[in-house]
Tab-separated table of C-alpha atoms and ligand atoms in Angstrom:
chain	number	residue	atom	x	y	z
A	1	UNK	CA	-0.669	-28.326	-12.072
A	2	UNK	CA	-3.293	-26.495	-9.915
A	3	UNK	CA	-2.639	-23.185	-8.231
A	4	UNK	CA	-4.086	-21.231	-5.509
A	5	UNK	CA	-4.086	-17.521	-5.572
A	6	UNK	CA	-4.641	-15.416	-2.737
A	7	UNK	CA	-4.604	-12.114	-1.895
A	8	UNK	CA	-4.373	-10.620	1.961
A	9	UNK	CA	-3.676	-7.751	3.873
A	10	UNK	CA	-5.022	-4.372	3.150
A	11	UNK	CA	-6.661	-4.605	-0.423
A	12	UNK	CA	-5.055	-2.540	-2.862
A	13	UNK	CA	-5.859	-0.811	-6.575
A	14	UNK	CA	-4.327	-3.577	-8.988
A	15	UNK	CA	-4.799	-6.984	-7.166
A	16	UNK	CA	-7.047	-8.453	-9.455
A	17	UNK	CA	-4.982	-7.552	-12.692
A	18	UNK	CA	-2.175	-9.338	-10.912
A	19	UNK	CA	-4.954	-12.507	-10.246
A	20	UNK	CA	-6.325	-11.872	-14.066
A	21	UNK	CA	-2.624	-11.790	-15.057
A	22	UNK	CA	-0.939	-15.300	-13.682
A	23	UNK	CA	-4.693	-17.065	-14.500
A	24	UNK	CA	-4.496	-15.851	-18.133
A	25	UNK	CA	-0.635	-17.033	-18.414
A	26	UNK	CA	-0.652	-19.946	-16.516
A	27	UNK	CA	-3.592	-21.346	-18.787
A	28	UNK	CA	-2.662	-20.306	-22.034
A	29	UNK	CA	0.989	-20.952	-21.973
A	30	UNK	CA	0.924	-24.244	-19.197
A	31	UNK	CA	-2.778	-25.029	-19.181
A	32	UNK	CA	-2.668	-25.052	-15.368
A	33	UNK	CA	-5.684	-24.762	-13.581
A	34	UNK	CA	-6.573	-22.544	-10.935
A	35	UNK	CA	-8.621	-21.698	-7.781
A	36	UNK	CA	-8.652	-18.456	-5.644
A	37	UNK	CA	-8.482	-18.871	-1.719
A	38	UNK	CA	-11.378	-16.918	-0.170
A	39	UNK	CA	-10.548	-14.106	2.311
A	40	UNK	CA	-6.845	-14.005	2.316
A	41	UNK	CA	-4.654	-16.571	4.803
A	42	UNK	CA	-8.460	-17.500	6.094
A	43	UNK	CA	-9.280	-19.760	3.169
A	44	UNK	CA	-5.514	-20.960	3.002
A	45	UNK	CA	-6.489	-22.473	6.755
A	46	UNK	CA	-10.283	-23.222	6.066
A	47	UNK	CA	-9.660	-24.604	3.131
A	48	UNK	CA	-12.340	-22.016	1.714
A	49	UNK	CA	-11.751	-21.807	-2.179
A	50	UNK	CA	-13.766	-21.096	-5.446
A	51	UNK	CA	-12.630	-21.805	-9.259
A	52	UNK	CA	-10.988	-19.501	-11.094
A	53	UNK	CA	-11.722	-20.163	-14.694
A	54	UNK	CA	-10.542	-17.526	-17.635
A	55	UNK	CA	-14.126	-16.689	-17.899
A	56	UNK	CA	-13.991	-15.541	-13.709
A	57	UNK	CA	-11.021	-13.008	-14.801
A	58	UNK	CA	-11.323	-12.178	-18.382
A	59	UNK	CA	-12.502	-8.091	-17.949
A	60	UNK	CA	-11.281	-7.592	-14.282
A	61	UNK	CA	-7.703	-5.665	-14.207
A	62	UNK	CA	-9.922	-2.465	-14.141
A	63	UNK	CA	-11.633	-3.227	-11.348
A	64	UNK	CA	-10.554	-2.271	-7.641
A	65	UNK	CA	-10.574	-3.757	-4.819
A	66	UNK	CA	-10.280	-8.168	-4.757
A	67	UNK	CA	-12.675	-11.034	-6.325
A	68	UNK	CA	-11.470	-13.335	-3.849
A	69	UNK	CA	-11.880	-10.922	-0.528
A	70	UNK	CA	-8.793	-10.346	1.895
A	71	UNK	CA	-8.198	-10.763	5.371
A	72	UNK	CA	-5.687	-9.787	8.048
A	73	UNK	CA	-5.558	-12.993	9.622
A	74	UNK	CA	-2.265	-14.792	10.248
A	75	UNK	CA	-2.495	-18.520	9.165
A	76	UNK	CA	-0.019	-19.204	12.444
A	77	UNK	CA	-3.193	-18.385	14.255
A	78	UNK	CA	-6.940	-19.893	14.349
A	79	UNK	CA	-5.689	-23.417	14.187
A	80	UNK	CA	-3.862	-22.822	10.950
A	81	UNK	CA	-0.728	-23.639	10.875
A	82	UNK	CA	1.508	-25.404	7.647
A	83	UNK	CA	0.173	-29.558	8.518
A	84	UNK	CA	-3.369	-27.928	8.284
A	85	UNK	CA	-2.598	-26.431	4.708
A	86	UNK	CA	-1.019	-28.908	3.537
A	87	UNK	CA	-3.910	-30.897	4.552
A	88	UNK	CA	-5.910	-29.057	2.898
A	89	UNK	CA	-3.861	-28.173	-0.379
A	90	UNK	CA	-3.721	-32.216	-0.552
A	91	UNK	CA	-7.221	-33.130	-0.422
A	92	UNK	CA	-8.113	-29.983	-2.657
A	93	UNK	CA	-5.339	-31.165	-5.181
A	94	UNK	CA	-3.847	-27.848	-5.103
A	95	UNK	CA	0.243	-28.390	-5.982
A	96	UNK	CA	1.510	-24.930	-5.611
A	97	UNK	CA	0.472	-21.104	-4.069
A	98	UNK	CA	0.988	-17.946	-5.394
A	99	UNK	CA	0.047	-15.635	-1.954
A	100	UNK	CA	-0.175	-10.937	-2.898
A	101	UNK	CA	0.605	-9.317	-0.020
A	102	UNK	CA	2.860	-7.045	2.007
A	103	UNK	CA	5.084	-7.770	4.438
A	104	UNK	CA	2.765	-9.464	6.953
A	105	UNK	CA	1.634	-11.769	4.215
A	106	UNK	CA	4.974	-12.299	2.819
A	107	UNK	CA	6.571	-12.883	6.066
A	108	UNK	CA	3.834	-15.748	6.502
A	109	UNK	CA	4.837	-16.702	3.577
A	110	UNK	CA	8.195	-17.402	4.022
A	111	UNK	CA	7.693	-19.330	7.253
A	112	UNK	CA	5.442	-21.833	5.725
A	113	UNK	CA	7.845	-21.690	2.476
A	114	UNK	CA	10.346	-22.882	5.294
A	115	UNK	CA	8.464	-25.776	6.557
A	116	UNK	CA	7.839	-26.939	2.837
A	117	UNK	CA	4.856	-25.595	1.377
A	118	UNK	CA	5.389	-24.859	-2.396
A	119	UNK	CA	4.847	-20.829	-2.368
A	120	UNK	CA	5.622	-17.840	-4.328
A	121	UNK	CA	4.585	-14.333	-3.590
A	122	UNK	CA	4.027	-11.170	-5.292
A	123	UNK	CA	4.173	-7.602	-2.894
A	124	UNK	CA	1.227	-5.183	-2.434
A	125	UNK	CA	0.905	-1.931	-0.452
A	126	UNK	CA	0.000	1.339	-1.858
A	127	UNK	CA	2.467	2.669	0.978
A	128	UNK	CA	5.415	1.976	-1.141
A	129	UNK	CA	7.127	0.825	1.293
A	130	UNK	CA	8.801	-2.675	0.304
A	131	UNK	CA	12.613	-2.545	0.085
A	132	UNK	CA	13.091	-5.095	-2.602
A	133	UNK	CA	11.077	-4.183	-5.198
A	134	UNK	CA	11.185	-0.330	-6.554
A	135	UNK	CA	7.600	0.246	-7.070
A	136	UNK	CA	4.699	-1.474	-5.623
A	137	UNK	CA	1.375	-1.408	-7.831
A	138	UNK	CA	-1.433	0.845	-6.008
A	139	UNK	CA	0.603	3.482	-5.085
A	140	UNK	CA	0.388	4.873	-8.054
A	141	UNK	CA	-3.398	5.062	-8.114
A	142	UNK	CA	-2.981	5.963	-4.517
A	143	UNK	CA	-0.769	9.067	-5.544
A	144	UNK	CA	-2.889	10.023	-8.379
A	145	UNK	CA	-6.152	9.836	-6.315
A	146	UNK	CA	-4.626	12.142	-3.514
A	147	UNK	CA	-3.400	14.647	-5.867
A	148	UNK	CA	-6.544	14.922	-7.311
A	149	UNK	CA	-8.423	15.107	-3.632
A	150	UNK	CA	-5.647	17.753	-2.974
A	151	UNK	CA	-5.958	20.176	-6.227
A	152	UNK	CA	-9.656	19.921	-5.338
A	153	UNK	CA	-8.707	21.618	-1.196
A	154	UNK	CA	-6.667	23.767	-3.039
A	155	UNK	CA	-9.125	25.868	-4.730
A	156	UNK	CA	-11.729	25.908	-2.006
A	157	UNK	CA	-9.154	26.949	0.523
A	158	UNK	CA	-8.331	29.815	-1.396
A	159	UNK	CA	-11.905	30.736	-1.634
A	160	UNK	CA	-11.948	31.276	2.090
A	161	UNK	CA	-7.937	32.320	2.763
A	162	UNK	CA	-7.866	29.423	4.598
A	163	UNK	CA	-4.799	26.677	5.396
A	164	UNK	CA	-5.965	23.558	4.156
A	165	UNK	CA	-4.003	20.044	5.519
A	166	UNK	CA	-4.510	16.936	3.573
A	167	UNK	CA	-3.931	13.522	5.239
A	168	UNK	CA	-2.668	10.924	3.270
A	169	UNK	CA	-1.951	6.995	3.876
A	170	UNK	CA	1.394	6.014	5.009
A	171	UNK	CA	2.069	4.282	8.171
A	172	UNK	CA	5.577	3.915	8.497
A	173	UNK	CA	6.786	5.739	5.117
A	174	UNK	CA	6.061	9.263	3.484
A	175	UNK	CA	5.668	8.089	-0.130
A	176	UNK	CA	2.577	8.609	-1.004
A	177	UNK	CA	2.384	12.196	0.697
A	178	UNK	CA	6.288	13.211	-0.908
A	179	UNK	CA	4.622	12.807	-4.327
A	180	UNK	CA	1.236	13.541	-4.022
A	181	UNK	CA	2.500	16.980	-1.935
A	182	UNK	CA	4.879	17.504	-5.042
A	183	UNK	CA	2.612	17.087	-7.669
A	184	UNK	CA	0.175	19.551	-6.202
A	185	UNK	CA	2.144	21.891	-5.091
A	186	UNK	CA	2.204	21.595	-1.278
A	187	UNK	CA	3.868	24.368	0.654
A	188	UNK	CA	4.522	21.415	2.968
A	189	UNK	CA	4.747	18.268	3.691
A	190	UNK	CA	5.176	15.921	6.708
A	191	UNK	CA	6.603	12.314	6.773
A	192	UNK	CA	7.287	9.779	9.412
A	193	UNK	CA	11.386	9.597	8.558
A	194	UNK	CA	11.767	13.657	9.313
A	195	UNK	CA	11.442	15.749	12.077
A	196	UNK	CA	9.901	19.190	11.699
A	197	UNK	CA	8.637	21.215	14.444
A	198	UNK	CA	5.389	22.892	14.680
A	199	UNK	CA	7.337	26.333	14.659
A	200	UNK	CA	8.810	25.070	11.352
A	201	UNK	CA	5.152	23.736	10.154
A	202	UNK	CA	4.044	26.960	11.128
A	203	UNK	CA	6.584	29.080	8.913
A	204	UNK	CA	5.912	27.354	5.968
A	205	UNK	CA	2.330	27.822	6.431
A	206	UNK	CA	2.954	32.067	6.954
A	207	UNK	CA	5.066	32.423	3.966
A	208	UNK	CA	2.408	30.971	1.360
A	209	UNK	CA	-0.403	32.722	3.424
A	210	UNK	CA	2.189	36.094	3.060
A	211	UNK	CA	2.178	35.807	-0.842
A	212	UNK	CA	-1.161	35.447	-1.270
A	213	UNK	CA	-1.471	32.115	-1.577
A	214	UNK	CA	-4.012	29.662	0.403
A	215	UNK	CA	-1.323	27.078	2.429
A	216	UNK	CA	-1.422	23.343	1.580
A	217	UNK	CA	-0.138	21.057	4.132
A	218	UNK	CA	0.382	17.295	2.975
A	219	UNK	CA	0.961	15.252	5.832
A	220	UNK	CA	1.154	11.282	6.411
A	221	UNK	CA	-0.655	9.458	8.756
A	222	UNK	CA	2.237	8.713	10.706
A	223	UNK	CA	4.039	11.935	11.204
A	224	UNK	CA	4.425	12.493	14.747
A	225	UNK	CA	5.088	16.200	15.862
A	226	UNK	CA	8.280	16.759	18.063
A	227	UNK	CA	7.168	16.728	21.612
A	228	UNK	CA	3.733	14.998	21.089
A	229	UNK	CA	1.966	11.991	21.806
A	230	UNK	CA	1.108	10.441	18.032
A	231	UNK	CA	-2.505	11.147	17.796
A	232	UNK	CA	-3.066	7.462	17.127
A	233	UNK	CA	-1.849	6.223	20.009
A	234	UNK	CA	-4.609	8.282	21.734
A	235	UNK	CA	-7.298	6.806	19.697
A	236	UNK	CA	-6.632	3.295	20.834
A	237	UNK	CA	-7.744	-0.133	19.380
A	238	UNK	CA	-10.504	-0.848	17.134
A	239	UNK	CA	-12.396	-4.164	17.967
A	240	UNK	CA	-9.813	-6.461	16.113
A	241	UNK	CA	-6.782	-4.837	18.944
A	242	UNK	CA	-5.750	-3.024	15.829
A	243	UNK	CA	-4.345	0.259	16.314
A	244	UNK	CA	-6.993	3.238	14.827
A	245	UNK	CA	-5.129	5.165	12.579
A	246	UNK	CA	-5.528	8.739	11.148
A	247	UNK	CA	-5.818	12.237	13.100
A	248	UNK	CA	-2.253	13.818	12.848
A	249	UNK	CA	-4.341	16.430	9.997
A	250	UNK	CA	-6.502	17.343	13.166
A	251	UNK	CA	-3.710	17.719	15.830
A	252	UNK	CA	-2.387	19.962	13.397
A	253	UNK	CA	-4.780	22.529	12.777
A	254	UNK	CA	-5.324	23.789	15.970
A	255	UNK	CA	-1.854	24.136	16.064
A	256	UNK	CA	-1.198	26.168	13.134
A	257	UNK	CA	-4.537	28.268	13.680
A	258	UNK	CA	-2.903	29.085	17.415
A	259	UNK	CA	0.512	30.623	16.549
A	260	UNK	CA	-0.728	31.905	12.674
A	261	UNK	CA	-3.986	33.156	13.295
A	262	UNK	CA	-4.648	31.314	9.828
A	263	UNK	CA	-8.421	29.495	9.724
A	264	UNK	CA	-7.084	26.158	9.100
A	265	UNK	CA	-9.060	22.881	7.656
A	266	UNK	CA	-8.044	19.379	7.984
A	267	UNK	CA	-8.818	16.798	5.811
A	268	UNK	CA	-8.298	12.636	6.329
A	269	UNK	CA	-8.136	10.860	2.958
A	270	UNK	CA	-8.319	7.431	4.470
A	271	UNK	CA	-9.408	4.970	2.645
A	272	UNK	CA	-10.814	6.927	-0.522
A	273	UNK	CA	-7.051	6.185	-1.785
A	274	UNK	CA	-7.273	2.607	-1.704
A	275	UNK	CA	-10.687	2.370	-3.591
A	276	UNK	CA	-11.661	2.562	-7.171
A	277	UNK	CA	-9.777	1.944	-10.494
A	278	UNK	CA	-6.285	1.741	-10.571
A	279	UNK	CA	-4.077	3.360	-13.190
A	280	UNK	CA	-2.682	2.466	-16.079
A	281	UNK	CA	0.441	1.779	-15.060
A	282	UNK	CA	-0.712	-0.233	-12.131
A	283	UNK	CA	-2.655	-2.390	-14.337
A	284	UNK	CA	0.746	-2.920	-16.484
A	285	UNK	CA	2.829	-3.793	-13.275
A	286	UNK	CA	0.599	-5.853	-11.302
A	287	UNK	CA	-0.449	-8.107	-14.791
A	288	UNK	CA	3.966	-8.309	-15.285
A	289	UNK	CA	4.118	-9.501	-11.775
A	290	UNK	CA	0.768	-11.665	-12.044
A	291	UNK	CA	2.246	-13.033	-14.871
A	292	UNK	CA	5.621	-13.553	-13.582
A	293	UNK	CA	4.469	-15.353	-10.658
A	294	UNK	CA	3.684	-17.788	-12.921
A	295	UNK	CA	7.425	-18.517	-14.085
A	296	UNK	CA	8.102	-18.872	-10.197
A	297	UNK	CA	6.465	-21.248	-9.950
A	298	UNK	CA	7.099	-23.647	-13.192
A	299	UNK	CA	10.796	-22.828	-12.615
A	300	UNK	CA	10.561	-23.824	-8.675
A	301	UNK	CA	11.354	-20.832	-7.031
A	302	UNK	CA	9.382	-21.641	-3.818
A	303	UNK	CA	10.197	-18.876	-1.184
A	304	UNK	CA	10.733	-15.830	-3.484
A	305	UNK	CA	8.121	-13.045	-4.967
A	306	UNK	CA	8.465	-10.911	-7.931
A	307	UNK	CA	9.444	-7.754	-7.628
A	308	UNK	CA	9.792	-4.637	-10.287
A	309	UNK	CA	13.638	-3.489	-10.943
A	310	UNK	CA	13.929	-0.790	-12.967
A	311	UNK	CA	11.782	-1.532	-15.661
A	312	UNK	CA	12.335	-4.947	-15.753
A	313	UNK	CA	10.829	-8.191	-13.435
A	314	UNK	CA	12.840	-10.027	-11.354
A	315	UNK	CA	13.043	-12.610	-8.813
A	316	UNK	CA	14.110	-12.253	-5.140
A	317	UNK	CA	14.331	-14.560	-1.895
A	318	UNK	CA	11.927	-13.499	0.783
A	319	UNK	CA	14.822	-13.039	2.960
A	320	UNK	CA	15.926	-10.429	1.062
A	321	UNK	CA	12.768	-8.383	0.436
A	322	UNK	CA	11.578	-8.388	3.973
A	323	UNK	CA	11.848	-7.205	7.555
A	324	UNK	CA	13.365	-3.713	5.700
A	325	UNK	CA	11.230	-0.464	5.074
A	326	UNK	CA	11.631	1.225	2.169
A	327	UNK	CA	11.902	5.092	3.049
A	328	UNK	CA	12.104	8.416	1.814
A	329	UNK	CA	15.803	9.144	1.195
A	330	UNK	CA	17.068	12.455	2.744
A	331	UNK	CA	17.988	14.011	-0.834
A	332	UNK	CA	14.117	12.701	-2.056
A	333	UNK	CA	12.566	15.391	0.927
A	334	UNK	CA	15.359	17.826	0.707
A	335	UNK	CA	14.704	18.263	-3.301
A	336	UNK	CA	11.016	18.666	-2.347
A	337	UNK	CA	11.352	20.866	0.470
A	338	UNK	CA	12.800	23.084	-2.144
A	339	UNK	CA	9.542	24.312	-2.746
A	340	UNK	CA	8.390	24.773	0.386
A	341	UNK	CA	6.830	27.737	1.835
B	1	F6P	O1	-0.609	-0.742	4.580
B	1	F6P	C1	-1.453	-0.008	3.818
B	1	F6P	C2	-2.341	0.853	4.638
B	1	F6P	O2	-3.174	1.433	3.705
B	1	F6P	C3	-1.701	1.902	5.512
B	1	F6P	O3	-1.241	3.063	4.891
B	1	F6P	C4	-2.815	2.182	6.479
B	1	F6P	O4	-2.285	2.680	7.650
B	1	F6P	C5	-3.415	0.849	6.677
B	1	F6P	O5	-3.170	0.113	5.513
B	1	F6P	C6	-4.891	0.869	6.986
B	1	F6P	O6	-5.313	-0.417	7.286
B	1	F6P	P1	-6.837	-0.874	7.454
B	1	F6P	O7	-7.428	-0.986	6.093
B	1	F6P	O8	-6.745	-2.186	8.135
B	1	F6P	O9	-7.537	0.181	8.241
């Protein structure tokens, strides 16, 4: 049997250990072969493909980013479409694909699943943010790259007695900024699923600054103060119509300078949290899921992806892990708003 792998969307810390992962299983234990779609859905539609040998992944869960590239593009689009894969999966000889993505890539996924292709998936975001799985790899080497970035504000903002605010990744959900802000001790922090106002924002800020301490504000990219326009939305569209993210770190500080009189910096992560090495643990749970894509697929479970359950890998329909959000429970921001202030 010959398998395609790709991986699409936003890259993430862990995608190639999943890749390394299935490649290593499926050709020890099946002696499948393998090929890696080039740039995401892209190659799916072009065709576009390279071999994956063991010798291609052997050494590679360490690394970050993708071997095969990634894309955004939707395979519904550019003349793709399932007759063109198919097309292409039959002239390539390629029986079966195994597609890492998030919930754009998975919901592709499922519609080509629908009209017949043979595919399994296995989820990616370092948001955190997929409902049927309980971790996704990357955010854990997203979370352990913004604490660091976040310890190091810390001590330069209490060189100068200054409020430092730390923007982290997290469209939609506040994962990445709820942990990151616990683990370094953030006298705040802001997430999309709560509302705090900037009188709120701004008491937290004056009772650190009152006990001597330097504030830290954590905040994700898509907090939206009450009563304001979210700063995205004012930054418009990049060339691709997609939506420029970032700037809620810089809407704040003004703000908190005006009604504390505190100097306040603001810093924007970005994309520093998706780069580099991922973690250990990562590595483990995106080589189970690699690796479990594999059974997926011998067993025939076209039109589900892997996901992590507890501790333990399991197997659920696409229509069950998308089209929900996994957010921040109220009792996850109340126990860290605890510490607060
Ligand atoms: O979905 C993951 C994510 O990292 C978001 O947190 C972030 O908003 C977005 O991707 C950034 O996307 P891009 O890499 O296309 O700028």
């Amino acid at each position: 049997m010959k398998i395609g792998i790709l991986t699409s969307g936003g890259d993430c810390p862990g995608l190639n250990a999943v890749i390394r992962g299935a490649v290593l299983k499926g050709i020890a234990v099946h002696g499948q072969e393998f090929v890696g779609y080039k740039d995401g859905w892209r190659g799916v539609v072009e065709g576009d493909i390279i071999d994956l040998p063991r010798t291609m992944v052997r050494g590679i869960a360490k690394q970050g980013g993708t071997i095969l590239g990634t894309s955004r593009t939707n395979p519904f689009e550019h003349g793709g479409g399932p007759e063109v894969i198919k097309g292409h999966m039959d002239r390539l000889g390629i029986d079966a694909i195994i597609a890492i993505g998030g919930e754009g890539t998975l919901a592709a996924a499922r519609r080509l699943t629908d009209a017949g292709l043979r595919i399994v998936g296995v989820p990616k975001t370092v948001d955190n943010d997929l409902d049927a799985t309980d971790y996704t790899f990357g955010f854990d080497t997203a979370v352990e790259i913004a604490t660091e970035a976040i310890d190091r504000l810390r001590t330069t903002g209490e060189s100068h007695h200054r409020c430092m605010i730390a923007e982290v990744m997290g469209r939609h959900v506040g994962w990445i900024a709820l942990h990151s802000g616990m683990a370094s001790g953030a006298h705040a922090i802001l997430i999309p699923e709560q509302k705090v106002t900037m009188d709120q924002v701004a008491h937290w800020v004056q009772l650190a600054h009152d006990r001597g301490r330097a504030p830290l504000v954590v905040v994700a990219e898509g907090f939206v103060l009450e009563g304001m326009a979210a700063p995205h939305s004012e930054r418009g569209l990049d060339t691709f119509g997609r939506p420029r993210l970032g700037g809620i770190a810089e809407q704040l500080a003004p703000e908190i300078e005006a009604r504390t009189g505190i100097e306040t910096r603001a810093t924007i992560l970005g994309h520093i949290q998706r780069g580099g090495v991922p973690t250990a643990f990562d590595r483990v749970l995106a080589t189970r899921l690699g690796m479990a894509a594999i059974d997926s697929v011998v067993e025939g479970r076209w039109g589900t992806m892997v996901s992590l359950h507890g501790t333990e890998i399991a197997h659920v329909g696409f229509e069950e892990a998308l089209g929900r959000l996994k957010t921040v429970p109220q009792h996850r921001y109340d126990e860290a708003a605890v510490l607060f202030g």
